[in-house]
Amino acid sequence: MTKQLEFVFHGVDTTSGTYVAWESEDCPPAFVVLDRKELVRVTQALRRSLPDYMDDDDQVTGAQVERLERDYPPLPAQPDAATGPEDDDDEMARFFDDDDEDETASTATPDPLEVGHFLRVVDGALAGDPERELELMRDLAQVLVPPGFLASLLEAVDTPGQRVLLAVNPPPSCGQVPWELMPTGRTTPDGQVERFLDVLDVVTMGPVLGRDSEPSLPHPSWERVRDAPAVYLVQPWQQGAGRAGVLNGSELAAWEERVRGYEPAPVTVGSAPAEAGGRGDARGTTRLQLSAVLRQDPDVVTVDNRRPLSHLLYVGHMTGTGGDSRLQLADSRACYGVYPTDQEGTRWFSASDLVLGTIDWREHAAKFRNTARAGQEPDLGDLLPTGVGFDGTDMSGAPAPEAHSGIYLWPMPPRVGLVACQSGTETGQVEPFGMAAAILEAGAELVMTTRWTMLTDEFFRRACQEESARGFLDLSFAVDDCLRAPDAVLAMNEWKRGCLAAWRERPGIVTSPLTWAGLNAYWAPDRSFVPDAGGDEDGGEGGGAGDGVAGPVGVGVA
């Protein structure tokens, strides 16, 4: 029987330097201070290779414009392609909105930022040349992987009958580092440069949660709900002016075909009528509808009202960091939320909404009235999740909703996937809070996210001049497969091992680490302290979900 050894590697940035430490059951704690100058150099080199980086992308020459038009001409728009102008809130579609291309497109003046950004990404170290990618990873490893840590790690890896799980809690300065690609200094049996991924599994440690300090709060259990339905929020809004999609029509159809055969029937995107906080769209899901789906009894807001669901998968747009980390649903201005609506009248669902719910309604209303023009109503929305009533009035005399925590309004299943831009920014922040952390706080044990901006298939089709290129769609399918697997972390690492093999054998923009190395998983195991006397050493399970298999559930159409 194979034993799993958890090897922890964590770090912190301080004014005196960046400290990293490591330990395991067999390795006593040790630490080193990284070279600050070298740390900045290598992490900046990584940053410049990522789609997130935008500095100086507008400094382009005529030769670069000519090269873009010659080597990467826009492909003809597919008949069912997603339409809509550029979405300023997300860079996934930033420079690939070619739906309106016609015979005059080549004569239009290209946006310098789009030209520079596109060429920098396709020419970057992660894009198409394995030697350049390996050189970058070697440079990173030389600075970020202390020799003592590497020696202890490889000793654990080489121990027979042992599987090593490297749990990383990196310092913010290293938040986007793909640790699984770090070279070990050895070669594989087939002569390749060995990476961490070749010999161990990697996961990111989730932040400390409220349930970790309260033994009475049950820990999530996927085993209890593994056969329950899943929730699918795949581009859960109606595309239109200012609301660009991340998938085109054929890709949405592929998703619909994929989930059609699932048993039990999953929750999929429904319609978003105005009375449910939507815009009357034929396609979409609002936060109010989602709240009703996630609760066993939609009319009750309690700690033990979680509907048995196996997992939730979101595929769409995300932006922001910290409490402002937010994802796009079909919410109109009428939906209650603490984040202001955008210029298109869409209210994005934020991490603050998920954690705080209606607890701080009065505070936000007062702050708005103190700063707004006379007579202007707070942009908070007046449609609330079912089960939330009103409790008196605020200082202005307006009705105030009952105070309910968001983690009871949107209780999350044990596993969640966020296939969107920079959906897991927590590792890059001093205060590790964002949408992933909020989802963990709301009841998840595992959240699959991305370390950096994910490029849509429109980018891949244009970059390799192939209509069939679909790196982003394949990523979303892979995340779904991992969430459904008995061991999600192992499944993610196995998928990445297959991607690494393809990158070695068939290097190109679609097989490059630009997409698959950006996938990450936050893991929050049971860390509660249970006293020996009269306590349950195994802790609680189920997160209030209960036993048994639930039947089909769905987002209703009003």
Coordinates of C-alpha atoms in Angstrom, one line a residue:
M1 CA 0.0 0.0 0.0
T2 CA 1.4 3.4 -1.0
K3 CA 1.8 5.9 1.8
Q4 CA 1.2 9.6 1.1
L5 CA 3.8 12.0 2.7
E6 CA 2.8 15.6 2.9
F7 CA 5.8 17.9 2.4
V8 CA 5.0 21.5 3.3
F9 CA 6.9 24.5 1.7
H10 CA 5.8 27.9 2.8
G11 CA 7.2 31.4 2.7
V12 CA 6.7 35.0 3.8
D13 CA 7.9 38.4 2.5
T14 CA 9.2 40.8 5.1
T15 CA 11.1 44.0 5.1
S16 CA 14.3 42.1 6.0
G17 CA 13.9 39.6 3.2
T18 CA 11.8 36.7 1.9
Y19 CA 11.9 33.6 4.2
V20 CA 11.0 30.1 3.0
A21 CA 10.7 27.1 5.2
W22 CA 9.9 23.4 4.7
E23 CA 9.1 20.4 6.8
S24 CA 7.5 17.0 6.7
E25 CA 6.8 14.0 9.0
D26 CA 10.3 12.8 8.2
C27 CA 12.1 16.2 7.7
P28 CA 12.6 18.6 10.6
P29 CA 11.7 22.2 10.0
A30 CA 14.3 24.3 8.2
F31 CA 14.4 27.7 6.5
V32 CA 16.5 30.1 4.4
V33 CA 16.4 33.7 3.4
L34 CA 16.2 34.2 -0.4
D35 CA 18.4 36.6 -2.3
R36 CA 16.1 39.6 -2.7
K37 CA 17.8 41.0 -5.8
E38 CA 17.8 37.6 -7.6
L39 CA 14.2 37.0 -6.4
V40 CA 13.0 40.2 -8.1
R41 CA 14.9 39.4 -11.3
V42 CA 13.5 35.9 -11.8
T43 CA 9.9 36.6 -10.8
Q44 CA 9.9 39.7 -13.1
A45 CA 11.1 37.4 -15.9
L46 CA 8.3 35.0 -15.2
R47 CA 5.8 37.9 -15.0
R48 CA 6.8 39.2 -18.4
S49 CA 6.1 35.8 -20.0
L50 CA 2.5 35.8 -18.7
P51 CA -0.7 37.2 -20.3
D52 CA -1.2 39.4 -17.3
Y53 CA 1.7 41.6 -18.0
M54 CA 0.7 44.8 -19.9
D55 CA 3.6 47.2 -19.3
D56 CA 5.1 48.7 -22.5
D57 CA 2.8 46.6 -24.7
D58 CA 1.7 49.8 -26.4
Q59 CA 5.2 50.6 -27.6
V60 CA 5.0 48.9 -31.0
T61 CA 6.6 49.5 -34.4
G62 CA 5.3 49.4 -37.9
A63 CA 7.3 46.2 -38.4
Q64 CA 5.4 44.6 -35.6
V65 CA 2.1 45.6 -37.0
E66 CA 3.1 44.2 -40.4
R67 CA 4.2 41.0 -38.7
L68 CA 0.9 40.6 -36.9
E69 CA -1.1 41.1 -40.1
R70 CA 1.2 38.8 -42.1
D71 CA 1.8 35.9 -39.6
Y72 CA -1.4 36.0 -37.5
P73 CA -4.3 37.3 -39.7
P74 CA -7.7 37.0 -38.1
L75 CA -9.5 33.8 -39.0
P76 CA -13.0 34.0 -40.5
A77 CA -15.6 34.3 -37.8
Q78 CA -17.4 31.1 -37.1
P79 CA -21.2 31.3 -37.9
D80 CA -22.1 30.6 -34.2
A81 CA -19.2 32.6 -32.6
A82 CA -19.8 34.6 -29.6
T83 CA -20.4 38.3 -30.3
G84 CA -19.9 41.4 -28.4
P85 CA -17.3 44.2 -28.1
E86 CA -14.3 44.2 -25.9
D87 CA -14.9 43.4 -22.3
D88 CA -12.8 45.9 -20.3
D89 CA -13.2 44.0 -17.1
D90 CA -11.4 40.9 -18.4
E91 CA -8.4 40.4 -20.6
M92 CA -9.4 37.0 -21.9
A93 CA -11.1 38.5 -24.9
R94 CA -9.1 41.8 -24.9
F95 CA -7.6 41.6 -28.3
F96 CA -9.4 38.8 -30.0
D97 CA -12.9 40.1 -30.6
D98 CA -12.8 39.4 -34.3
D99 CA -16.5 38.6 -34.7
D100 CA -17.1 41.6 -36.9
E101 CA -14.1 41.1 -39.1
D102 CA -14.8 41.7 -42.8
E103 CA -12.8 42.6 -45.9
T104 CA -11.9 46.0 -44.5
A105 CA -10.4 44.6 -41.3
S106 CA -6.9 44.4 -42.6
T107 CA -6.9 48.1 -43.5
A108 CA -8.1 49.2 -40.1
T109 CA -5.6 50.7 -37.7
P110 CA -4.7 48.1 -35.1
D111 CA -4.7 49.1 -31.4
P112 CA -1.0 49.3 -30.4
L113 CA -1.8 47.7 -27.1
E114 CA -3.5 44.7 -28.8
V115 CA -0.6 44.3 -31.2
G116 CA 2.1 44.5 -28.5
H117 CA 0.2 42.3 -26.1
F118 CA -0.5 39.6 -28.7
L119 CA 3.1 39.5 -29.9
R120 CA 4.6 39.5 -26.5
V121 CA 2.5 36.5 -25.4
V122 CA 3.2 34.4 -28.5
D123 CA 7.0 35.3 -28.3
G124 CA 7.1 34.7 -24.5
A125 CA 9.1 32.0 -22.8
L126 CA 6.0 29.9 -22.0
A127 CA 4.5 30.0 -25.5
G128 CA 6.2 27.7 -27.9
D129 CA 9.8 27.0 -27.3
P130 CA 10.5 24.2 -24.7
E131 CA 14.2 25.3 -24.4
R132 CA 13.3 28.9 -23.4
E133 CA 10.6 27.6 -21.0
L134 CA 13.1 25.2 -19.4
E135 CA 15.7 28.0 -19.1
L136 CA 13.2 30.2 -17.3
M137 CA 12.2 27.4 -14.9
R138 CA 15.9 26.6 -14.2
D139 CA 16.5 30.2 -13.4
L140 CA 13.5 30.3 -11.1
A141 CA 14.5 27.1 -9.3
Q142 CA 18.1 28.3 -8.8
V143 CA 16.7 31.2 -6.8
L144 CA 13.5 29.8 -5.2
V145 CA 14.4 26.2 -4.4
P146 CA 17.0 26.0 -1.6
P147 CA 19.5 23.0 -2.0
G148 CA 18.5 21.7 1.5
F149 CA 14.9 21.7 0.6
L150 CA 15.5 19.9 -2.7
A151 CA 17.7 17.3 -1.1
S152 CA 15.1 16.5 1.5
L153 CA 12.3 16.4 -1.1
L154 CA 14.1 14.1 -3.4
E155 CA 15.0 11.8 -0.5
A156 CA 11.3 11.5 0.3
V157 CA 10.5 11.0 -3.4
D158 CA 13.0 8.1 -3.6
T159 CA 11.6 6.3 -0.6
P160 CA 9.9 3.1 -1.9
G161 CA 6.1 2.8 -1.4
Q162 CA 5.7 6.6 -0.8
R163 CA 3.8 9.2 -2.7
V164 CA 4.9 12.8 -2.0
L165 CA 2.4 15.6 -1.9
L166 CA 4.1 19.0 -1.9
A167 CA 1.7 21.5 -0.2
V168 CA 2.9 25.0 -1.1
N169 CA 2.1 28.2 0.7
P170 CA 4.3 30.6 -1.2
P171 CA 5.3 34.2 -0.3
P172 CA 3.2 36.7 -2.3
S173 CA 6.3 37.6 -4.3
C174 CA 6.2 34.0 -5.7
G175 CA 2.4 33.7 -6.0
Q176 CA 2.4 32.9 -9.7
V177 CA 5.3 30.5 -9.8
P178 CA 4.3 27.1 -11.4
W179 CA 6.1 25.0 -8.8
E180 CA 5.4 21.7 -10.5
L181 CA 7.7 22.8 -13.4
M182 CA 10.7 23.3 -11.2
P183 CA 13.6 21.1 -12.4
T184 CA 15.1 18.7 -9.9
G185 CA 18.6 18.6 -11.4
R186 CA 18.1 15.0 -12.5
T187 CA 16.9 13.4 -15.8
T188 CA 14.0 11.1 -16.4
P189 CA 14.5 7.5 -17.6
D190 CA 13.8 8.7 -21.2
G191 CA 16.4 11.4 -21.0
Q192 CA 14.2 14.4 -20.3
V193 CA 15.0 17.1 -17.7
E194 CA 13.1 15.9 -14.6
R195 CA 10.6 18.3 -13.1
F196 CA 8.8 18.2 -9.7
L197 CA 5.7 17.1 -11.7
D198 CA 7.5 14.0 -12.9
V199 CA 8.0 12.6 -9.4
L200 CA 5.4 14.2 -7.0
D201 CA 2.1 16.0 -6.8
V202 CA 1.7 19.7 -6.0
V203 CA -1.2 21.5 -4.3
T204 CA -1.6 25.0 -2.7
M205 CA -2.5 25.2 0.9
G206 CA -5.7 27.2 1.5
P207 CA -5.7 30.0 4.1
V208 CA -6.7 29.5 7.7
L209 CA -10.5 29.4 7.9
G210 CA -13.1 30.0 10.6
R211 CA -13.9 26.3 10.9
D212 CA -10.3 25.5 11.7
S213 CA -10.7 27.1 15.1
E214 CA -14.2 25.8 15.9
P215 CA -14.5 22.0 16.3
S216 CA -18.3 22.2 16.3
L217 CA -18.3 23.3 12.6
P218 CA -18.3 20.2 10.4
H219 CA -15.6 19.7 7.8
P220 CA -16.7 19.3 4.2
S221 CA -16.9 15.7 3.0
W222 CA -17.0 15.0 -0.8
E223 CA -17.4 11.3 -0.1
R224 CA -20.9 11.8 1.2
V225 CA -22.1 13.7 -1.8
R226 CA -19.9 12.3 -4.6
D227 CA -23.0 10.8 -6.3
A228 CA -25.1 14.0 -5.9
P229 CA -25.8 16.4 -8.7
A230 CA -23.2 19.1 -9.7
V231 CA -23.9 22.7 -10.5
Y232 CA -22.6 24.0 -13.8
L233 CA -22.3 27.8 -14.4
V234 CA -20.8 27.8 -17.9
Q235 CA -20.8 31.3 -19.2
P236 CA -24.0 32.1 -17.2
W237 CA -25.0 35.3 -18.9
Q238 CA -26.6 36.3 -22.2
Q239 CA -23.9 37.7 -24.5
G240 CA -24.6 41.2 -25.8
A241 CA -23.3 44.7 -25.9
G242 CA -20.5 45.0 -23.4
R243 CA -21.0 41.4 -22.3
A244 CA -18.5 39.4 -24.3
G245 CA -18.3 35.6 -23.9
V246 CA -15.4 33.3 -23.2
L247 CA -16.8 30.5 -25.3
N248 CA -18.4 30.6 -28.8
G249 CA -21.6 28.9 -29.8
S250 CA -20.0 25.6 -30.8
E251 CA -18.1 25.5 -27.5
L252 CA -21.2 26.1 -25.5
A253 CA -22.9 23.3 -27.5
A254 CA -20.0 21.0 -26.6
W255 CA -20.5 21.8 -23.0
E256 CA -24.3 21.2 -23.2
E257 CA -23.6 17.8 -25.0
R258 CA -21.1 16.9 -22.3
V259 CA -23.4 17.4 -19.3
R260 CA -26.5 16.0 -21.0
G261 CA -25.5 12.5 -20.2
Y262 CA -24.6 13.0 -16.6
E263 CA -26.6 11.1 -13.9
P264 CA -28.0 12.5 -11.8
A265 CA -29.0 15.4 -14.0
P266 CA -26.8 18.4 -13.2
V267 CA -27.8 22.0 -12.5
T268 CA -27.1 24.0 -15.6
V269 CA -27.7 27.6 -16.8
G270 CA -31.3 28.6 -17.0
S271 CA -32.9 31.9 -17.8
A272 CA -32.5 35.1 -15.9
P273 CA -35.9 36.9 -15.6
A274 CA -36.1 40.4 -14.1
E275 CA -37.9 39.1 -11.0
A276 CA -34.9 36.9 -10.2
G277 CA -32.5 39.8 -10.4
G278 CA -31.7 39.3 -14.1
R279 CA -32.0 41.3 -17.3
G280 CA -34.8 39.2 -18.8
D281 CA -32.2 37.1 -20.8
A282 CA -33.0 33.8 -22.3
R283 CA -29.7 32.5 -20.9
G284 CA -28.2 33.2 -17.5
T285 CA -28.2 32.6 -13.7
T286 CA -28.3 35.3 -11.1
R287 CA -26.9 35.2 -7.5
L288 CA -30.5 34.9 -6.2
Q289 CA -31.1 31.8 -8.3
L290 CA -27.8 30.4 -7.3
S291 CA -28.6 30.9 -3.6
A292 CA -31.8 29.0 -4.0
V293 CA -30.0 26.1 -5.7
L294 CA -27.3 25.8 -3.1
R295 CA -29.7 25.6 -0.2
Q296 CA -31.8 22.6 0.7
D297 CA -34.7 24.8 1.7
P298 CA -34.5 28.1 -0.3
D299 CA -36.8 29.8 2.2
V300 CA -34.5 29.1 5.2
V301 CA -31.2 30.7 6.0
T302 CA -29.4 28.5 8.6
V303 CA -26.0 26.9 9.1
D304 CA -27.4 23.4 8.4
N305 CA -29.3 24.1 5.2
R306 CA -26.7 23.0 2.6
R307 CA -28.1 21.1 -0.4
P308 CA -26.2 17.9 -1.2
L309 CA -24.2 18.7 -4.3
S310 CA -21.0 17.1 -5.5
H311 CA -19.3 20.1 -7.0
L312 CA -19.8 23.5 -8.7
L313 CA -18.0 24.6 -11.8
Y314 CA -17.9 28.1 -13.1
V315 CA -16.5 29.0 -16.5
G316 CA -16.5 32.7 -17.3
H317 CA -15.0 36.1 -16.5
M318 CA -13.4 37.1 -13.2
T319 CA -11.5 40.2 -12.2
G320 CA -10.3 42.0 -9.1
T321 CA -8.4 41.0 -6.0
G322 CA -9.2 40.6 -2.3
G323 CA -12.8 41.3 -1.3
D324 CA -13.3 42.9 -4.8
S325 CA -12.4 39.6 -6.5
R326 CA -15.6 39.0 -8.5
L327 CA -17.2 36.8 -11.2
Q328 CA -19.8 37.6 -13.8
L329 CA -23.3 36.2 -13.6
A330 CA -26.5 37.5 -15.1
D331 CA -27.2 40.0 -12.3
S332 CA -28.8 43.3 -13.0
R333 CA -28.6 46.4 -10.9
A334 CA -31.6 45.2 -9.0
C335 CA -29.7 42.4 -7.3
Y336 CA -28.4 43.2 -3.9
G337 CA -24.6 43.4 -3.7
V338 CA -21.9 45.5 -2.2
Y339 CA -19.9 45.9 -5.5
P340 CA -21.2 48.7 -7.8
T341 CA -22.7 47.8 -11.1
D342 CA -20.6 48.3 -14.2
Q343 CA -21.3 50.6 -17.1
E344 CA -23.4 47.9 -18.7
G345 CA -25.7 47.6 -15.7
T346 CA -24.3 44.2 -14.5
R347 CA -23.5 43.7 -10.9
W348 CA -20.7 41.2 -10.5
F349 CA -20.7 38.7 -7.6
S350 CA -17.8 39.5 -5.3
A351 CA -15.9 37.7 -2.5
S352 CA -17.3 40.2 -0.1
D353 CA -20.8 39.3 -1.1
L354 CA -20.1 35.6 -0.6
V355 CA -18.7 36.0 2.9
L356 CA -20.7 39.0 4.3
G357 CA -24.1 38.6 2.6
T358 CA -26.4 41.2 4.1
I359 CA -24.5 41.7 7.4
D360 CA -23.0 45.1 6.4
W361 CA -26.0 46.4 4.4
R362 CA -26.5 49.4 6.8
E363 CA -22.8 50.3 6.7
H364 CA -22.7 50.3 2.9
A365 CA -25.9 52.3 2.7
A366 CA -24.7 54.9 5.1
K367 CA -21.3 55.2 3.4
F368 CA -23.0 55.7 0.0
R369 CA -25.5 58.3 1.3
N370 CA -22.6 60.2 2.9
T371 CA -20.8 60.5 -0.4
A372 CA -23.5 60.5 -3.0
R373 CA -25.3 63.5 -4.5
A374 CA -28.5 64.5 -2.7
G375 CA -31.4 62.3 -3.6
Q376 CA -29.3 59.5 -5.1
E377 CA -30.2 56.1 -3.9
P378 CA -27.5 53.6 -2.8
D379 CA -26.4 51.3 -5.6
L380 CA -27.0 48.2 -3.5
G381 CA -30.0 46.7 -5.2
D382 CA -33.3 45.8 -3.5
L383 CA -33.8 42.2 -4.6
L384 CA -32.6 39.8 -1.9
P385 CA -32.2 36.0 -1.8
T386 CA -35.3 34.1 -0.7
G387 CA -35.5 33.7 3.0
V388 CA -34.1 37.1 3.7
G389 CA -36.7 39.4 5.2
F390 CA -36.4 43.0 6.5
D391 CA -35.5 44.1 10.0
G392 CA -36.4 47.7 10.6
T393 CA -34.9 50.6 8.7
D394 CA -31.6 52.3 8.3
M395 CA -30.7 55.8 9.4
S396 CA -32.5 57.3 6.4
G397 CA -35.7 55.4 7.0
A398 CA -35.2 52.9 4.2
P399 CA -36.1 49.3 4.8
A400 CA -33.0 47.3 6.0
P401 CA -32.6 43.6 5.3
E402 CA -32.0 41.1 8.0
A403 CA -28.4 40.4 8.6
H404 CA -27.4 37.0 7.2
S405 CA -23.9 35.7 6.5
G406 CA -23.2 35.0 2.9
I407 CA -21.8 31.6 3.7
Y408 CA -25.3 30.6 4.7
L409 CA -26.9 32.3 1.7
W410 CA -24.5 30.6 -0.8
P411 CA -23.2 27.4 1.0
M412 CA -20.7 25.8 -1.3
P413 CA -20.3 22.1 -2.1
P414 CA -17.0 20.4 -1.1
R415 CA -15.4 21.0 -4.5
V416 CA -15.5 24.1 -6.7
G417 CA -13.8 25.0 -10.0
L418 CA -13.2 28.5 -11.3
V419 CA -12.1 28.5 -14.9
A420 CA -11.5 32.2 -15.4
C421 CA -8.8 34.9 -15.4
Q422 CA -6.7 34.9 -12.2
S423 CA -9.4 33.2 -10.2
G424 CA -6.9 32.3 -7.5
T425 CA -5.0 35.5 -6.7
E426 CA -4.7 34.7 -3.0
T427 CA -1.2 33.5 -3.2
G428 CA 0.0 36.8 -4.5
Q429 CA -1.5 38.9 -1.7
V430 CA -0.2 39.7 1.8
E431 CA -3.7 39.1 3.1
P432 CA -4.7 35.9 1.3
F433 CA -8.4 36.6 0.7
G434 CA -10.3 36.5 -2.6
M435 CA -13.0 34.5 -4.3
A436 CA -11.2 31.2 -3.7
A437 CA -10.8 31.8 0.0
A438 CA -14.4 33.0 0.3
I439 CA -15.5 29.7 -1.3
L440 CA -13.4 27.7 1.1
E441 CA -15.0 29.7 4.0
A442 CA -18.4 29.0 2.6
G443 CA -17.9 25.2 2.9
A444 CA -15.6 24.0 0.2
E445 CA -12.5 21.8 0.9
L446 CA -10.9 22.2 -2.6
V447 CA -11.1 25.0 -5.1
M448 CA -9.5 24.7 -8.5
T449 CA -8.4 28.1 -9.8
T450 CA -5.9 29.8 -12.2
R451 CA -2.7 31.5 -11.3
W452 CA -2.8 34.0 -14.2
T453 CA -5.0 35.2 -17.1
M454 CA -6.4 32.4 -19.2
L455 CA -6.4 33.0 -22.9
T456 CA -9.6 32.1 -24.9
D457 CA -9.6 29.7 -27.8
E458 CA -9.9 32.8 -30.1
F459 CA -6.3 33.5 -29.1
F460 CA -5.1 30.0 -29.7
R461 CA -6.9 29.8 -33.1
R462 CA -5.3 33.0 -34.2
A463 CA -1.9 32.2 -32.8
C464 CA -1.6 28.8 -34.5
Q465 CA -3.9 29.6 -37.4
E466 CA -6.0 26.5 -36.8
E467 CA -9.8 26.6 -36.5
S468 CA -9.7 23.4 -34.3
A469 CA -7.4 24.9 -31.6
R470 CA -9.2 24.8 -28.2
G471 CA -6.8 25.0 -25.3
F472 CA -9.3 26.9 -23.1
L473 CA -12.2 24.6 -23.7
D474 CA -10.0 21.5 -23.0
L475 CA -8.9 23.2 -19.8
S476 CA -12.5 23.6 -18.6
F477 CA -13.3 20.0 -19.5
A478 CA -10.2 18.9 -17.5
V479 CA -11.2 20.8 -14.4
D480 CA -14.6 19.1 -14.6
D481 CA -12.9 15.7 -14.8
C482 CA -10.7 16.5 -11.8
L483 CA -13.6 17.6 -9.7
R484 CA -15.4 14.4 -10.5
A485 CA -12.4 12.2 -9.7
P486 CA -12.0 10.2 -6.5
D487 CA -8.8 12.1 -5.8
A488 CA -9.1 15.6 -7.3
V489 CA -5.5 16.6 -6.5
L490 CA -4.0 13.5 -8.0
A491 CA -6.2 13.8 -11.1
M492 CA -5.1 17.4 -11.6
N493 CA -1.4 16.4 -11.4
E494 CA -1.9 13.4 -13.6
W495 CA -3.6 15.6 -16.2
K496 CA -0.7 18.0 -16.0
R497 CA 1.8 15.2 -16.4
G498 CA 0.0 14.3 -19.7
C499 CA 0.2 18.0 -20.7
L500 CA 3.9 18.1 -19.9
A501 CA 4.5 15.0 -22.1
A502 CA 2.6 16.6 -24.9
W503 CA 4.7 19.8 -24.5
R504 CA 7.9 17.8 -24.7
E505 CA 6.7 15.7 -27.7
R506 CA 4.7 18.3 -29.7
P507 CA 5.8 21.8 -28.6
G508 CA 3.5 24.5 -29.8
I509 CA 1.3 27.3 -28.6
V510 CA -1.7 25.0 -27.8
T511 CA 0.4 22.4 -25.9
S512 CA 2.4 25.1 -24.1
P513 CA 2.2 25.7 -20.3
L514 CA 0.4 29.0 -20.9
T515 CA -2.8 27.3 -20.1
W516 CA -2.2 24.1 -18.2
A517 CA 0.5 25.3 -15.9
G518 CA -1.8 28.2 -14.8
L519 CA -4.2 25.7 -13.2
N520 CA -3.9 25.5 -9.4
A521 CA -5.8 23.9 -6.6
Y522 CA -6.4 25.4 -3.1
W523 CA -6.7 22.6 -0.5
A524 CA -8.1 23.2 3.0
P525 CA -7.9 19.9 4.9
D526 CA -9.4 19.5 8.3
R527 CA -7.1 21.5 10.6
S528 CA -9.4 21.8 13.6
F529 CA -8.0 20.9 17.0
V530 CA -10.1 18.3 18.8
P531 CA -9.3 17.5 22.5
D532 CA -8.4 13.9 23.2
A533 CA -11.0 13.5 25.9
G534 CA -14.5 13.1 24.5
G535 CA -13.5 14.3 21.1
D536 CA -13.9 12.8 17.7
E537 CA -10.4 12.4 16.4
D538 CA -11.6 12.3 12.8
G539 CA -13.5 15.6 13.1
G540 CA -16.9 16.2 11.5
E541 CA -17.9 15.5 7.9
G542 CA -20.4 16.6 5.4
G543 CA -20.6 20.3 6.0
G544 CA -24.3 19.9 6.9
A545 CA -25.0 18.3 3.5
G546 CA -26.3 15.0 5.0
D547 CA -26.2 11.5 3.5
G548 CA -27.7 10.0 0.5
V549 CA -28.0 10.9 -3.2
A550 CA -30.0 13.9 -4.2
G551 CA -32.3 14.0 -7.2
P552 CA -32.1 16.5 -10.1
V553 CA -32.3 20.2 -9.2
G554 CA -32.4 23.2 -11.5
V555 CA -32.7 26.9 -11.9
G556 CA -36.3 27.6 -12.5
V557 CA -37.8 29.7 -15.3
A558 CA -40.3 32.2 -14.1

